[in-house]
Short mmCIF file of C-alpha atoms in Angstrom, two decimals:
data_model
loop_
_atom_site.label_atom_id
_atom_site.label_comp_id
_atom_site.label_asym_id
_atom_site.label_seq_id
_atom_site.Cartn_x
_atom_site.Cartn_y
_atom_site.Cartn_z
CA UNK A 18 139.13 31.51 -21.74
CA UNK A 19 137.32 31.97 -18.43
CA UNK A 20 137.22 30.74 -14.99
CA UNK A 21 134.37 30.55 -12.15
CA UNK A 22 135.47 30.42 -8.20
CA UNK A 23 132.49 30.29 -5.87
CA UNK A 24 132.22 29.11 -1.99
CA UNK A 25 129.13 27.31 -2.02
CA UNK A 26 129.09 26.37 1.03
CA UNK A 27 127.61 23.33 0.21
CA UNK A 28 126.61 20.81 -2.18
CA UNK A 29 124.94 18.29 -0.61
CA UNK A 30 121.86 19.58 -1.50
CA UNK A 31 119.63 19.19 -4.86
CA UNK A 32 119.17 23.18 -4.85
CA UNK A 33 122.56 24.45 -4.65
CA UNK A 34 123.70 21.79 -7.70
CA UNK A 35 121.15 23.25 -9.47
CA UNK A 36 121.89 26.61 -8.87
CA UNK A 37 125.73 25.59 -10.00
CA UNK A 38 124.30 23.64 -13.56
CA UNK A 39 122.30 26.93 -14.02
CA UNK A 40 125.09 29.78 -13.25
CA UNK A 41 127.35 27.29 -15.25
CA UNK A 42 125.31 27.11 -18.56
CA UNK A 43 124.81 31.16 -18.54
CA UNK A 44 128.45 31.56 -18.39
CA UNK A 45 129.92 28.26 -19.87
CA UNK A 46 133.36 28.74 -18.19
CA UNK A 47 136.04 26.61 -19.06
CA UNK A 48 137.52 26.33 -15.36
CA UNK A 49 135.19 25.72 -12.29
CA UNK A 50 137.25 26.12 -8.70
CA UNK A 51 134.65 25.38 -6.13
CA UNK A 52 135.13 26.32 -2.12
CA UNK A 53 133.41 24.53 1.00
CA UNK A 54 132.02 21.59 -1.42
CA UNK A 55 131.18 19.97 2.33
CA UNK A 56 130.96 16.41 0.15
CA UNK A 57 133.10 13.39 -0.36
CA UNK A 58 134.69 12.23 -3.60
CA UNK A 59 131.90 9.98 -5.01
CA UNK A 60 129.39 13.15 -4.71
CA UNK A 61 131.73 15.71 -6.08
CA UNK A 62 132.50 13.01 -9.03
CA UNK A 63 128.59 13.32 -9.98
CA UNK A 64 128.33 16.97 -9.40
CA UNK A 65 130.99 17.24 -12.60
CA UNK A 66 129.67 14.85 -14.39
CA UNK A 67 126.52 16.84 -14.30
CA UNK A 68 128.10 20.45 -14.85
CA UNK A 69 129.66 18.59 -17.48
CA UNK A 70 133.26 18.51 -17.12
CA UNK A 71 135.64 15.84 -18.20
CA UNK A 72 137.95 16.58 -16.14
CA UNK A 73 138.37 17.41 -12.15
CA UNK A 74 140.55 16.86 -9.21
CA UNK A 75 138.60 16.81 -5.97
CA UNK A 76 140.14 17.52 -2.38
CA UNK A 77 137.32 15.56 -0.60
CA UNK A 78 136.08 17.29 2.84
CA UNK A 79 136.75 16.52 6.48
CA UNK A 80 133.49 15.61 8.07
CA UNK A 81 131.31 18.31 7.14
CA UNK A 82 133.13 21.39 6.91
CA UNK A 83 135.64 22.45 4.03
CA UNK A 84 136.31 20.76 0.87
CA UNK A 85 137.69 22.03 -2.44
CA UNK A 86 137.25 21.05 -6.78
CA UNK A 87 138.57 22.01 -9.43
CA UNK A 88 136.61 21.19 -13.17
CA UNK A 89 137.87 21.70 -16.56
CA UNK A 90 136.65 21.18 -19.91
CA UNK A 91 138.29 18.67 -22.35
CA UNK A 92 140.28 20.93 -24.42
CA UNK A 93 142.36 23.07 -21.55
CA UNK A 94 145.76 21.58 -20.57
CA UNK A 95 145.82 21.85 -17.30
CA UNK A 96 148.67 20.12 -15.02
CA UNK A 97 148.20 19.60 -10.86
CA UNK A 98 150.92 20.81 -8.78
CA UNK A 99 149.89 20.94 -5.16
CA UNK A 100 147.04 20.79 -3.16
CA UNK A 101 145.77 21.39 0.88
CA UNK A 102 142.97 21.67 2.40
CA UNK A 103 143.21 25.45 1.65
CA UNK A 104 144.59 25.56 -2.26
CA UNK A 105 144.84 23.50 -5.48
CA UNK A 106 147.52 24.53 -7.51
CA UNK A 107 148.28 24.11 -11.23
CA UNK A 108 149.57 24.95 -14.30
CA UNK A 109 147.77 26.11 -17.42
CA UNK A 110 148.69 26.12 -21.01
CA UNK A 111 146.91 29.54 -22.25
CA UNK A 112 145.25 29.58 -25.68
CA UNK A 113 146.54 31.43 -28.93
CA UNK A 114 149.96 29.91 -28.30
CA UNK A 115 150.46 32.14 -25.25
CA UNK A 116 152.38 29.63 -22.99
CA UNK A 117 151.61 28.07 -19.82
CA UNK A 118 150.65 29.95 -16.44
CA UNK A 119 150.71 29.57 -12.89
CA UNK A 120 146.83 29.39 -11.40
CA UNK A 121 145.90 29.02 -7.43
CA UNK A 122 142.70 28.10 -6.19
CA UNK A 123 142.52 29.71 -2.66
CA UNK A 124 140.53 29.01 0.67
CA UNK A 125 141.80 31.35 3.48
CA UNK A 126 141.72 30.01 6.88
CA UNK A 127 138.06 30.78 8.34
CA UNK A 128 139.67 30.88 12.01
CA UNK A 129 141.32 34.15 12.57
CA UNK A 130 144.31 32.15 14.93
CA UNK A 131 145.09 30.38 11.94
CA UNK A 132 145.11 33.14 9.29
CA UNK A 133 149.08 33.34 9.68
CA UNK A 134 148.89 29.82 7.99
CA UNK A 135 147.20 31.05 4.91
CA UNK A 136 149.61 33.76 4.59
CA UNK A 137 152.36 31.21 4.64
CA UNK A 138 150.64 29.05 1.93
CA UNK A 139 150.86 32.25 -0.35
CA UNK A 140 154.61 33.19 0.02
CA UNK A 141 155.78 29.00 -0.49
CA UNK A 142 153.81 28.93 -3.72
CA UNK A 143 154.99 32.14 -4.93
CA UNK A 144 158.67 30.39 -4.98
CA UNK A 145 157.43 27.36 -6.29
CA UNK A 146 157.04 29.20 -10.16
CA UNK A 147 158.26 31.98 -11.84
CA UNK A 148 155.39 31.17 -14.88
CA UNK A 149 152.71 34.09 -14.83
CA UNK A 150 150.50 33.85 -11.27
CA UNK A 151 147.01 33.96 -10.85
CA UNK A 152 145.15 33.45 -7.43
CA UNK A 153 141.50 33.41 -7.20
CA UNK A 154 138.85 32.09 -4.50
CA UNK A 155 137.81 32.79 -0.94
CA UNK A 156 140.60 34.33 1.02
CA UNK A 157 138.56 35.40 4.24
CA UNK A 158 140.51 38.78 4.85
CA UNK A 159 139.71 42.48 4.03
CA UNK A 160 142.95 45.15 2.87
CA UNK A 161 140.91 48.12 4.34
CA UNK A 162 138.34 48.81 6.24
CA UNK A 163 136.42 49.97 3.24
CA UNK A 164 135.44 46.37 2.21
CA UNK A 165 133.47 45.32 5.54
CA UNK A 166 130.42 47.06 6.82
CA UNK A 167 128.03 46.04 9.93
CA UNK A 168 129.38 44.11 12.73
CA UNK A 169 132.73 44.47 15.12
CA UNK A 170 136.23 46.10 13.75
CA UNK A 171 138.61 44.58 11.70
CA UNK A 172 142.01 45.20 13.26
CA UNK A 173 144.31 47.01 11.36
CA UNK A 174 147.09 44.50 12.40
CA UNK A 175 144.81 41.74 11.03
CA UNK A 176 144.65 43.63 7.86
CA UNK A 177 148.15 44.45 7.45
CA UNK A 178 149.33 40.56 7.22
CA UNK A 179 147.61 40.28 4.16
CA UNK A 180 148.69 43.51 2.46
CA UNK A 181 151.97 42.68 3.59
CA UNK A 182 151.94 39.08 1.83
CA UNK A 183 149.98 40.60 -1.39
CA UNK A 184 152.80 43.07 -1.57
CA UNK A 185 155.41 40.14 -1.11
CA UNK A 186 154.46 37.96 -3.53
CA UNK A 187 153.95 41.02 -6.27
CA UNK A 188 149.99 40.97 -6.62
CA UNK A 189 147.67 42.78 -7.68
CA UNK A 190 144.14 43.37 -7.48
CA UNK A 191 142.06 41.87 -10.87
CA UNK A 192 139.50 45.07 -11.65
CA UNK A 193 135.86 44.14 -11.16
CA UNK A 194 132.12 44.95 -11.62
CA UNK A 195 129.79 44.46 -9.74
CA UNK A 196 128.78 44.88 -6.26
CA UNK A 197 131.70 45.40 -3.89
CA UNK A 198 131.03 43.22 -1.18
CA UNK A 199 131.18 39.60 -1.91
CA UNK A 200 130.07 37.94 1.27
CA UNK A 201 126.47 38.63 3.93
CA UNK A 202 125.89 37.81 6.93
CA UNK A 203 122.35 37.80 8.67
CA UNK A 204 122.26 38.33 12.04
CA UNK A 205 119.11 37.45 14.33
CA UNK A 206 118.57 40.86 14.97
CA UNK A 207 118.16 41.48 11.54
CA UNK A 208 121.10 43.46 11.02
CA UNK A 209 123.70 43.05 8.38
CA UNK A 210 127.47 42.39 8.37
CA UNK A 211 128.89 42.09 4.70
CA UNK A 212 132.80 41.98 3.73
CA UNK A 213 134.57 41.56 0.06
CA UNK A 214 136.30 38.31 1.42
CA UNK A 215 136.37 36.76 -2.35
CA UNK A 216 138.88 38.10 -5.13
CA UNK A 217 141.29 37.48 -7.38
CA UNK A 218 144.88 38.96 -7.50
CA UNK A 219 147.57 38.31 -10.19
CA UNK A 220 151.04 38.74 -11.13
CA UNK A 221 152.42 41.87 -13.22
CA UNK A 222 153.23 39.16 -15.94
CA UNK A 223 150.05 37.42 -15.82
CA UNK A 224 148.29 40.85 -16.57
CA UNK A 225 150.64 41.28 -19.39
CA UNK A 226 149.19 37.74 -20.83
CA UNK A 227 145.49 38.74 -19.99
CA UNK A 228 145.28 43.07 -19.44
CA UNK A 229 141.74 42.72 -20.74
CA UNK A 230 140.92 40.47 -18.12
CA UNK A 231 137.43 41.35 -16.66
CA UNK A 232 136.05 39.95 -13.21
CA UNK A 233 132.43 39.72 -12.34
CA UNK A 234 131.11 39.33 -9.00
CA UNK A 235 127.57 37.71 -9.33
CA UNK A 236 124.92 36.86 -7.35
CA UNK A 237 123.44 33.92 -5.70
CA UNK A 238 120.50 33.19 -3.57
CA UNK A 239 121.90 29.48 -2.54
CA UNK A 240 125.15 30.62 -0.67
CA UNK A 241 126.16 33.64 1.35
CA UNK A 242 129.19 34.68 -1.37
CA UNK A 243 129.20 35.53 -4.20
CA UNK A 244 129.49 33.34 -7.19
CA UNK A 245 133.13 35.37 -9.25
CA UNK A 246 133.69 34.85 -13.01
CA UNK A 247 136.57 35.83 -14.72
CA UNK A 248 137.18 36.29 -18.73
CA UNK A 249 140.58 36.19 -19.53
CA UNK A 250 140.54 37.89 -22.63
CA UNK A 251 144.01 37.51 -24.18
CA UNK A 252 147.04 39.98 -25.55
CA UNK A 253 145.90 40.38 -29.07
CA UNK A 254 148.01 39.75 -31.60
CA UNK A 255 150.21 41.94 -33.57
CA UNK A 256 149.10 41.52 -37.27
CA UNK A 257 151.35 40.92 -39.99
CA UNK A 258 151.66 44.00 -42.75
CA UNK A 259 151.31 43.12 -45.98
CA UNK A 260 152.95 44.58 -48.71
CA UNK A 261 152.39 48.53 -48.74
CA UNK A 262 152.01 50.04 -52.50
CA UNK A 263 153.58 53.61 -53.13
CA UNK A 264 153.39 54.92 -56.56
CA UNK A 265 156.82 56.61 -58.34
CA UNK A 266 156.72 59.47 -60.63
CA UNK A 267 159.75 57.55 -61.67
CA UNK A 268 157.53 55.11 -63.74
CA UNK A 269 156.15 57.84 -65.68
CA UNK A 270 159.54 58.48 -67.51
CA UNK A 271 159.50 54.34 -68.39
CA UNK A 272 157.96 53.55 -71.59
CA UNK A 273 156.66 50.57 -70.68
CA UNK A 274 154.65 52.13 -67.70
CA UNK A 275 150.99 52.93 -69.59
CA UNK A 276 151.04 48.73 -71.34
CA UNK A 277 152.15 47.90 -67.64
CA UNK A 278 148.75 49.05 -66.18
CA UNK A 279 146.56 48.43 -69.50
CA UNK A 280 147.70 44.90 -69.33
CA UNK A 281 147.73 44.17 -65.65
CA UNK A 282 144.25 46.25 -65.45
CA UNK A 283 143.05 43.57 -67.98
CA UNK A 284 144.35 40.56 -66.00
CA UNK A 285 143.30 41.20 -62.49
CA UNK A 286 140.16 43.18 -63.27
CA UNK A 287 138.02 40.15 -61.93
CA UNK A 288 139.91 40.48 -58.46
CA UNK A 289 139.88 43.87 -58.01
CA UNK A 290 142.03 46.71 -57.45
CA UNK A 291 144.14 44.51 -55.29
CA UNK A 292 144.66 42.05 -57.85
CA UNK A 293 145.46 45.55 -60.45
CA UNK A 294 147.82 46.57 -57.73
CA UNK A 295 149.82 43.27 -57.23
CA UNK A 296 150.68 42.62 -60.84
CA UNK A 297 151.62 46.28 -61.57
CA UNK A 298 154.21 45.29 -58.66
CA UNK A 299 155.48 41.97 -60.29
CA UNK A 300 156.04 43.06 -64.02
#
């Protein structure tokens, strides 16, 4: 299983659709969470049908600014909780027969006064489940100063209310490649400010579902963040031991032992030494 979040600021435009179709078909992800879709239901119904999804549930924008989807292919179970303006929430039955968990798509508040809100979206969810959590999209925030560089400070307060609610709600940090920062900013001057604003952080529990799990950040030339892609890349499974043979000096002393072997050599010689093995064990 794997899942693509992207803020594409955008898709009201021929060339950003296209650059969606295109980053879709390379990966061929079987969830799609899209951020700032900036397009009303009817469009986002025909962007689906053309990344070819079956299913989707669409939080339509306000004017021209926000707007949130969320695609799935045919064969995932996928339930809707809740949704905002800032999050789609739902429910996931995992493949291999590994149960259902708890996924958030996530749009932080882009005005700093209303970050507290965000932070407050995080902490009701995590009550609203105890199933393994996994929250991935845009959450407009740094934890350090180490993920922004160019352009004015971060405050350290600012910082702290979302390490605080990470800590809170028991997440951690989904390992990536790629490069660290996931959003740029051009400035006139020709100067640069770039931040890691998108992620993904999950649940002790959902890590012990997925610990292979492997994010990517991409790139894009369409959108100023960075397209992520996640492979879940399940708990294998324990196999089953077959039946272990051990020989017995024992068997020597039986008289039977040597027509034993002759005769099961004979029987199961066109199925190998496994066959040999097995019938030596039955008689």
């Amino acid at each position: 299983m794997s899942l693509l979040s992207w803020n594409c600021r955008g898709l009201g435009n021929r060339r950003t659709v296209r650059a969606l179709v295109k980053v879709i078909n390379k990966q061929d992800p079987n969830i799609v969470f899209l951020i700032e879709t900036k397009s009303d239901l009817d469009w986002m119904l025909k962007v689906r049908d053309w990344c070819k999804y079956k299913n989707g549930f669409i939080v339509p924008s306000r004017g021209s600014s926000g707007g949130l989807a969320l695609f799935w292919k045919k064969e995932i179970r996928l339930d809707i909780q809740t949704y905002s303006h800032s999050h789609i929430d739902a429910w996931v039955d995992g493949e291999d027969g590994i149960g259902w968990w708890h996924l958030t798509g996530f749009y932080g508040e882009p005005y700093t006064s209303k970050r507290g809100e965000s932070w407050q979206t995080l902490k009701h969810l995590h009550g609203t489940s105890s199933l393994p959590w996994l929250i991935i999209g845009d959450f407009n925030e740094i934890t350090s100063v180490a993920e922004k560089e160019g352009g004015s400070n971060r405050t350290r307060q600012q910082m702290k209310y979302f390490v605080d609610t990470i800590n809170f709600c028991g997440l951690k940090e989904v390992r990536f490649t790629g490069p660290l920062f996931t959003w740029l900013y051009l400035k006139e001057d020709g100067s640069q400010i770039r931040e890691r604003l998108d992620r993904a952080l999950a649940t002790v529990e959902w890590f012990h579902l997925f610990p292979m799990a492997k994010l990517v950040h991409l790139t894009s030339s369409v959108s100023d963040h960075s397209p992520l892609f996640l492979q879940f890349y399940a708990k294998p499974r324990k196999q089953k031991m077959g039946r272990v043979f051990r020989f017995e000096s024992m068997w020597l002393k039986d008289p039977r032992c040597e027509a034993i072997v002759e005769n099961a050599w004979d029987d199961g010689l066109l199925g190998g030494s496994d066959d040999v093995l097995n019938k030596c064990l039955e008689s």
